[in-house]
CSV table of C-alpha atoms in Angstrom, one decimal:
chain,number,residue,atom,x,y,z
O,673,UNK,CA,177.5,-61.1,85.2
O,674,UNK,CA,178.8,-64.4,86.8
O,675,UNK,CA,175.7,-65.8,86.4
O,676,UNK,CA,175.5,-64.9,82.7
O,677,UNK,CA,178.9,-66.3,81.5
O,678,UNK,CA,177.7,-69.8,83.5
O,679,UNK,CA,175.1,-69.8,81.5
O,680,UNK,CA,176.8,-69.4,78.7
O,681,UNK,CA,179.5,-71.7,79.5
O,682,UNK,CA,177.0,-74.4,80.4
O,683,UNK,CA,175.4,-74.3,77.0
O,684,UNK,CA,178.9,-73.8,75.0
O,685,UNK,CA,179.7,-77.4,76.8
O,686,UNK,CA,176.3,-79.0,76.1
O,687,UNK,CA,176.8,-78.0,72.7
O,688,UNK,CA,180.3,-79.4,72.3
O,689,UNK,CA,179.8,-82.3,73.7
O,690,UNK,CA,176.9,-83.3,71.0
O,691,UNK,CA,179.6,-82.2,68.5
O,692,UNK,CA,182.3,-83.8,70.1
O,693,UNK,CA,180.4,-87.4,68.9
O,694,UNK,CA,179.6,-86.1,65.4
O,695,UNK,CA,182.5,-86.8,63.4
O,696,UNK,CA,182.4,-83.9,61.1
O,697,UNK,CA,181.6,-81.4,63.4
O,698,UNK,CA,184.3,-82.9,66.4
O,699,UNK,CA,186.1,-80.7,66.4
O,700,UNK,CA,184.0,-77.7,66.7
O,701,UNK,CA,182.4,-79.5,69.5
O,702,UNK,CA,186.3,-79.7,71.3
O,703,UNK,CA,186.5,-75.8,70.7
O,704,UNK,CA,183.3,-74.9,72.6
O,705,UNK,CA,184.0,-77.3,74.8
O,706,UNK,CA,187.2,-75.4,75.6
O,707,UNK,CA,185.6,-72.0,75.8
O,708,UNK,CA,182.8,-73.6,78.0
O,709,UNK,CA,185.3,-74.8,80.1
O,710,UNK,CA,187.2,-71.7,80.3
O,711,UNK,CA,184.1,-70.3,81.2
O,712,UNK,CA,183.4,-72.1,84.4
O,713,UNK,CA,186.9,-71.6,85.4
O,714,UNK,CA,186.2,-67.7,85.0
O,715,UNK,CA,183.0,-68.0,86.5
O,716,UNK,CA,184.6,-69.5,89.3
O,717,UNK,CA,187.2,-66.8,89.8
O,718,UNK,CA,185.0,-64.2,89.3
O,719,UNK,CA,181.8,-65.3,91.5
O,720,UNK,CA,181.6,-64.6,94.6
O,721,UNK,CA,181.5,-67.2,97.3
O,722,UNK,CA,178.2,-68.6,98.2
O,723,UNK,CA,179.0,-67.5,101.6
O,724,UNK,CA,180.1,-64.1,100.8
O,725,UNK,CA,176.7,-63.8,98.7
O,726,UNK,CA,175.1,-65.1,101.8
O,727,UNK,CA,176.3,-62.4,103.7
O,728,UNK,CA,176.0,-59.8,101.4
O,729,UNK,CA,172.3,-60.4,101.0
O,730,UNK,CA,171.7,-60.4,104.9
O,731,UNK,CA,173.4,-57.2,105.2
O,732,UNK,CA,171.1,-56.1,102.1
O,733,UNK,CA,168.1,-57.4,104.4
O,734,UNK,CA,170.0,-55.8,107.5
O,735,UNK,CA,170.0,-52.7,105.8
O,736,UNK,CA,166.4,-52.6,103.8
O,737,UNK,CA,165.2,-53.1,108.3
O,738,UNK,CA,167.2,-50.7,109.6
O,739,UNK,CA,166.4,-48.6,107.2
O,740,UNK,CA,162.7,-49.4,107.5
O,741,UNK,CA,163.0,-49.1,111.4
O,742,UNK,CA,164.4,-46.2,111.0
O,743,UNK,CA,161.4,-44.8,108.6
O,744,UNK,CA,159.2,-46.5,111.2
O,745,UNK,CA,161.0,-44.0,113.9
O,746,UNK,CA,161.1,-41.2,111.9
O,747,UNK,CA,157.2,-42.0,111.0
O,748,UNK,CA,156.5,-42.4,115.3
O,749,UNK,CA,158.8,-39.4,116.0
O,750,UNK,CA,157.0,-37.2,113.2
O,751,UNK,CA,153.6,-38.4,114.3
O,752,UNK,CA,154.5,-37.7,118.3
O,753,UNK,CA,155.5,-34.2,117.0
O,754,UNK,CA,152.7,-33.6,115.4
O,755,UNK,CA,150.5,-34.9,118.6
O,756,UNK,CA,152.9,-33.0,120.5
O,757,UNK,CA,152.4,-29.8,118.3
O,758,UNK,CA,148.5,-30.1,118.0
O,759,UNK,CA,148.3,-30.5,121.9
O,760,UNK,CA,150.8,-27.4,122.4
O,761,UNK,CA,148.1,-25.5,119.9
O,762,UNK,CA,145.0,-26.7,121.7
O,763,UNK,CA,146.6,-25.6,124.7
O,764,UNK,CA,147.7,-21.9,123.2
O,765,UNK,CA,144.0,-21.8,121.6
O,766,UNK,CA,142.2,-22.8,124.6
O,767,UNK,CA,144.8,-20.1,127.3
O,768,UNK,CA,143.9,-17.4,124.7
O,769,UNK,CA,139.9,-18.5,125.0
O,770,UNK,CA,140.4,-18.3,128.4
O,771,UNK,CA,142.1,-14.4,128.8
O,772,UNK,CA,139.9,-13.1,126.0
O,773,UNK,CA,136.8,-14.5,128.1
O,774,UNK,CA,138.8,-12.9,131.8
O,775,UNK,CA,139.0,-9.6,129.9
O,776,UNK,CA,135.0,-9.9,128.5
O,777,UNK,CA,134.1,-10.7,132.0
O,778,UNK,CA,136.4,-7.9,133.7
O,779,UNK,CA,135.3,-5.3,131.1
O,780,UNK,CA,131.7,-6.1,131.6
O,781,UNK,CA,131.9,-5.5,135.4
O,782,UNK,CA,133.5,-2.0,134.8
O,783,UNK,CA,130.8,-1.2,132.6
O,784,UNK,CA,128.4,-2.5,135.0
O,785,UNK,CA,130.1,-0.6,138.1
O,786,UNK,CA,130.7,2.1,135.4
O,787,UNK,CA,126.7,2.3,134.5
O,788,UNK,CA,125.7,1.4,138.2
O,789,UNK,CA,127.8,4.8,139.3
O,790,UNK,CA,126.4,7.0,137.2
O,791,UNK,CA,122.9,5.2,137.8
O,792,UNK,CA,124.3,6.5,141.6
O,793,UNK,CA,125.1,10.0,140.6
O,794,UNK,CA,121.6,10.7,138.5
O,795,UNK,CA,119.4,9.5,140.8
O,796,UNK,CA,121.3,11.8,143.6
O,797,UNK,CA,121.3,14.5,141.0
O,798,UNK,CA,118.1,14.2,140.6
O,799,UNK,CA,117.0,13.9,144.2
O,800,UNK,CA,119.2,16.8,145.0
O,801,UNK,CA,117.6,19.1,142.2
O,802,UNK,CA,113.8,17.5,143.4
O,803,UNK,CA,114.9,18.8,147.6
O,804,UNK,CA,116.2,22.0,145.7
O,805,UNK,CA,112.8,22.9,144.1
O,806,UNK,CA,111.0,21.4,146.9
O,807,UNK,CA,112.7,23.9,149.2
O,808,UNK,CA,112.2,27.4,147.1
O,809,UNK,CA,108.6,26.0,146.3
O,810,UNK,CA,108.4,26.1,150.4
O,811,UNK,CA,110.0,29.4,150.1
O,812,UNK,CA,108.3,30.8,147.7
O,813,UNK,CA,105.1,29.6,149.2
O,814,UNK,CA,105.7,30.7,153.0
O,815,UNK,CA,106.7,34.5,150.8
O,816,UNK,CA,103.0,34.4,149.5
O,817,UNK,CA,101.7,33.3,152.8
O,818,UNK,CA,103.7,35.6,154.6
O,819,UNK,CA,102.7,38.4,151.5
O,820,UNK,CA,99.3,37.9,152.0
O,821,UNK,CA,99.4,38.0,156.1
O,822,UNK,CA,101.3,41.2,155.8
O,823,UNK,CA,98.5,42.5,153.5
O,824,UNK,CA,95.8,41.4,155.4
O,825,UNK,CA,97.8,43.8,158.3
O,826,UNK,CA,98.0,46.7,156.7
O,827,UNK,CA,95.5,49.3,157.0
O,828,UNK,CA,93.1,50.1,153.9
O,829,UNK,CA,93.8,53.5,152.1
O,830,UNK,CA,91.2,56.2,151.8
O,831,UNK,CA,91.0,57.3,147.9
O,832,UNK,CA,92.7,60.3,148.7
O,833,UNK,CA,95.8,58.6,150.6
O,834,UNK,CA,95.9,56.8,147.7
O,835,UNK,CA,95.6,59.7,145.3
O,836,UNK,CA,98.6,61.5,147.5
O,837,UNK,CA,100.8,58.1,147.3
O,838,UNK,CA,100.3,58.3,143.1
O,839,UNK,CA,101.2,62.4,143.1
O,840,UNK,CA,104.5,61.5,145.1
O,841,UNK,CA,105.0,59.1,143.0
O,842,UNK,CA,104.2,61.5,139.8
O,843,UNK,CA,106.7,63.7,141.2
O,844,UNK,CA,109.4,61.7,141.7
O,845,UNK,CA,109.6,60.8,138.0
O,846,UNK,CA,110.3,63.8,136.8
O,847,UNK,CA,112.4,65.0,139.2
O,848,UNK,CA,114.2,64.6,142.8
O,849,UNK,CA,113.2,65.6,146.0
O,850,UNK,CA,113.8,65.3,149.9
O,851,UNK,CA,111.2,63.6,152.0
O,852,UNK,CA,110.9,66.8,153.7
O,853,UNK,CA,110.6,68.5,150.4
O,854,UNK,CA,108.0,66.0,148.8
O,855,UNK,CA,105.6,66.2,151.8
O,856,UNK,CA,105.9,69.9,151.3
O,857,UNK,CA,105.1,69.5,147.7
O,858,UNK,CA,101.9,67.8,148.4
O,859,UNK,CA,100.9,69.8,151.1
O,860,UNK,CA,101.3,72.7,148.8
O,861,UNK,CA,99.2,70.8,146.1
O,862,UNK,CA,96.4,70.4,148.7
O,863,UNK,CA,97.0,67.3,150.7
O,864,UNK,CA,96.3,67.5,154.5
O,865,UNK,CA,99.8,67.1,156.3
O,866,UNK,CA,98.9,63.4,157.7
O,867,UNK,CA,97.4,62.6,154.4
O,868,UNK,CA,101.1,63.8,152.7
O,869,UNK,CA,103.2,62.4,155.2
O,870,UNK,CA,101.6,58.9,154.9
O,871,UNK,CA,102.2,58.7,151.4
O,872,UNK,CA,105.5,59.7,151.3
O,873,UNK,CA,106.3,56.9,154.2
O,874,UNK,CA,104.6,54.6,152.1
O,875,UNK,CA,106.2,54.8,148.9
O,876,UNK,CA,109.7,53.2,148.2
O,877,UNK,CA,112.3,56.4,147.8
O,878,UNK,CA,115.9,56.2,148.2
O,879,UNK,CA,116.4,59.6,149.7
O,880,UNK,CA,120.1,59.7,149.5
O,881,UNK,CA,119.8,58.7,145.8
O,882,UNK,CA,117.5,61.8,145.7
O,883,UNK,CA,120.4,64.1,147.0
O,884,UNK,CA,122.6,62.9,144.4
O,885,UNK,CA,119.7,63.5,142.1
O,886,UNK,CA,119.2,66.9,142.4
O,887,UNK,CA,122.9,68.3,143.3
O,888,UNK,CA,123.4,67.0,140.1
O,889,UNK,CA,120.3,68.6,138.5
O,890,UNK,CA,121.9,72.3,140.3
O,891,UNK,CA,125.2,71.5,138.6
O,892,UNK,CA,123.3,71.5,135.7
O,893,UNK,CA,122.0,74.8,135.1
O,894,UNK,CA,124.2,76.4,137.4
O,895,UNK,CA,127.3,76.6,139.6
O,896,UNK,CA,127.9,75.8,143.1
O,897,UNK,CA,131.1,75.6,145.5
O,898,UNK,CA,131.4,72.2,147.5
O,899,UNK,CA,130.1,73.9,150.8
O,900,UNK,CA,127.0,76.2,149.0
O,901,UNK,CA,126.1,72.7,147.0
O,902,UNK,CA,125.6,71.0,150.6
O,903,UNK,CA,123.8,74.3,151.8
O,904,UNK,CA,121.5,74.3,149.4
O,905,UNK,CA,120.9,70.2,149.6
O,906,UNK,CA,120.1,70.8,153.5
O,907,UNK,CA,118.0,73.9,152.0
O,908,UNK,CA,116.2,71.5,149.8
O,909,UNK,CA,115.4,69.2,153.2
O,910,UNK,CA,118.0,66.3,152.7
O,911,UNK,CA,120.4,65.6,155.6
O,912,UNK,CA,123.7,66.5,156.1
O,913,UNK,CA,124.7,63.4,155.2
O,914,UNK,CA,122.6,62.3,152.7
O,915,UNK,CA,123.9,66.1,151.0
O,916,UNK,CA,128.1,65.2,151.8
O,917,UNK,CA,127.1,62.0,150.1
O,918,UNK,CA,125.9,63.4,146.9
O,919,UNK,CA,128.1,66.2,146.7
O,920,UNK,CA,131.2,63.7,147.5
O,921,UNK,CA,129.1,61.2,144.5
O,922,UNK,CA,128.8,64.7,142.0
O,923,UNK,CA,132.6,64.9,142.0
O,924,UNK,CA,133.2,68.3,144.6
């Protein structure tokens, strides 16, 4: 603004002072040159001094470098921040690399130790079932062996020992006897007593199954008293014992 009304003051006395010598226009040129003097004299009063302007711009140029120092800190404290931040998330990154790759390690080993124990526990399975069926083939083996030995031992049978053995055996199918009772039986059907008593020792009887057998068979048709049931089981040639039995198994 100061600058301005010099200006315009400067030019208002130029101008009067070519009027000034211009006799019809003198005094014009004494009227600007008032207002261009009264101009400076403003100018004066208002304008700051040189000094102060001095002063203003270099706190202008003190300000514009603090201000871009401070930018220029703000820029170097933003950029260590980020450095800072982007070696804090390297850091993070790389610790999580290195438990997820801990925990891929660890959890192969348990699935190796996992794998190799059951590894362990098939093949001692498996060489526990191979001894196993080793063992009963020996068994079964030394049974044949021992099967055939024994049959190789025992006697050869006339046709008509044999013939006796498959009559007991008839007979006991259809119904119960005493040992006594089934030698007498094939005695009575022709069979020499040796010839009888071999086959009944050489057949597979229960004889006090045979008591029960038949006391039950007398309670069937017919009634008995506990003591007459034994009597007649001892009758029939069974023991008194085998008969208690299978009166006691009857239910008297």
């Amino acid at each position: 603004m100061a600058g301005f009304l010099g200006f315009i003051g400067l030019v208002l006395l130029v101008w009067g002072l070519v009027q000034v010598f211009q006799k019809a226009k003198r005094k014009k040129g004494l009227i600007k040159l008032g207002i261009g003097f009264v101009l400076f004299i403003i100018v004066g009063i208002v304008a700051p001094p040189a000094e102060d302007n001095q002063a203003e711009a270099d706190k202008a140029d003190t300000e514009v470098k603090a201000e871009s120092e401070q930018e220029d800190e703000d820029t170097k404290a933003k950029e260590k921040a980020e450095e800072q931040a982007k070696i804090e998330d390297e850091e993070k990154a790389e610790a999580e690399a290195k438990a997820q790759e801990e925990a891929e390690a660890k959890e192969a080993e348990e699935k190796a130790e996992a794998e190799a124990k059951a590894q362990e526990e098939a093949e001692a399975k498996e060489a526990e079932e191979k001894a196993k069926a080793e063992e009963e083939a020996k068994a079964e083996a030394e049974a044949k062996a021992k099967a055939e030995e024994e049959a190789k031992k025992e006697p050869e049978m006339s046709l008509s020992q044999q013939n006796a053995i498959r009559q007991a055996e008839s007979y006991l199918d259809y119904t119960a006897f005493s040992k006594s009772g089934l030698i007498e039986q094939l005695e009575f059907e022709g069979y020499p007593t040796e010839e009888a008593t071999f086959a009944v020792e050489n057949i597979v009887v229960d004889w006090r199954e045979q008591a029960v057998l038949q006391a039950q068979s007398y309670l069937d048709y017919s009634a008995f008293s506990r003591s007459g049931l034994i009597e007649q089981l001892i009758f029939e040639g069974h023991s008194e014992a085998d008969a208690t039995y299978a009166v006691d198994q009857v239910g008297l």
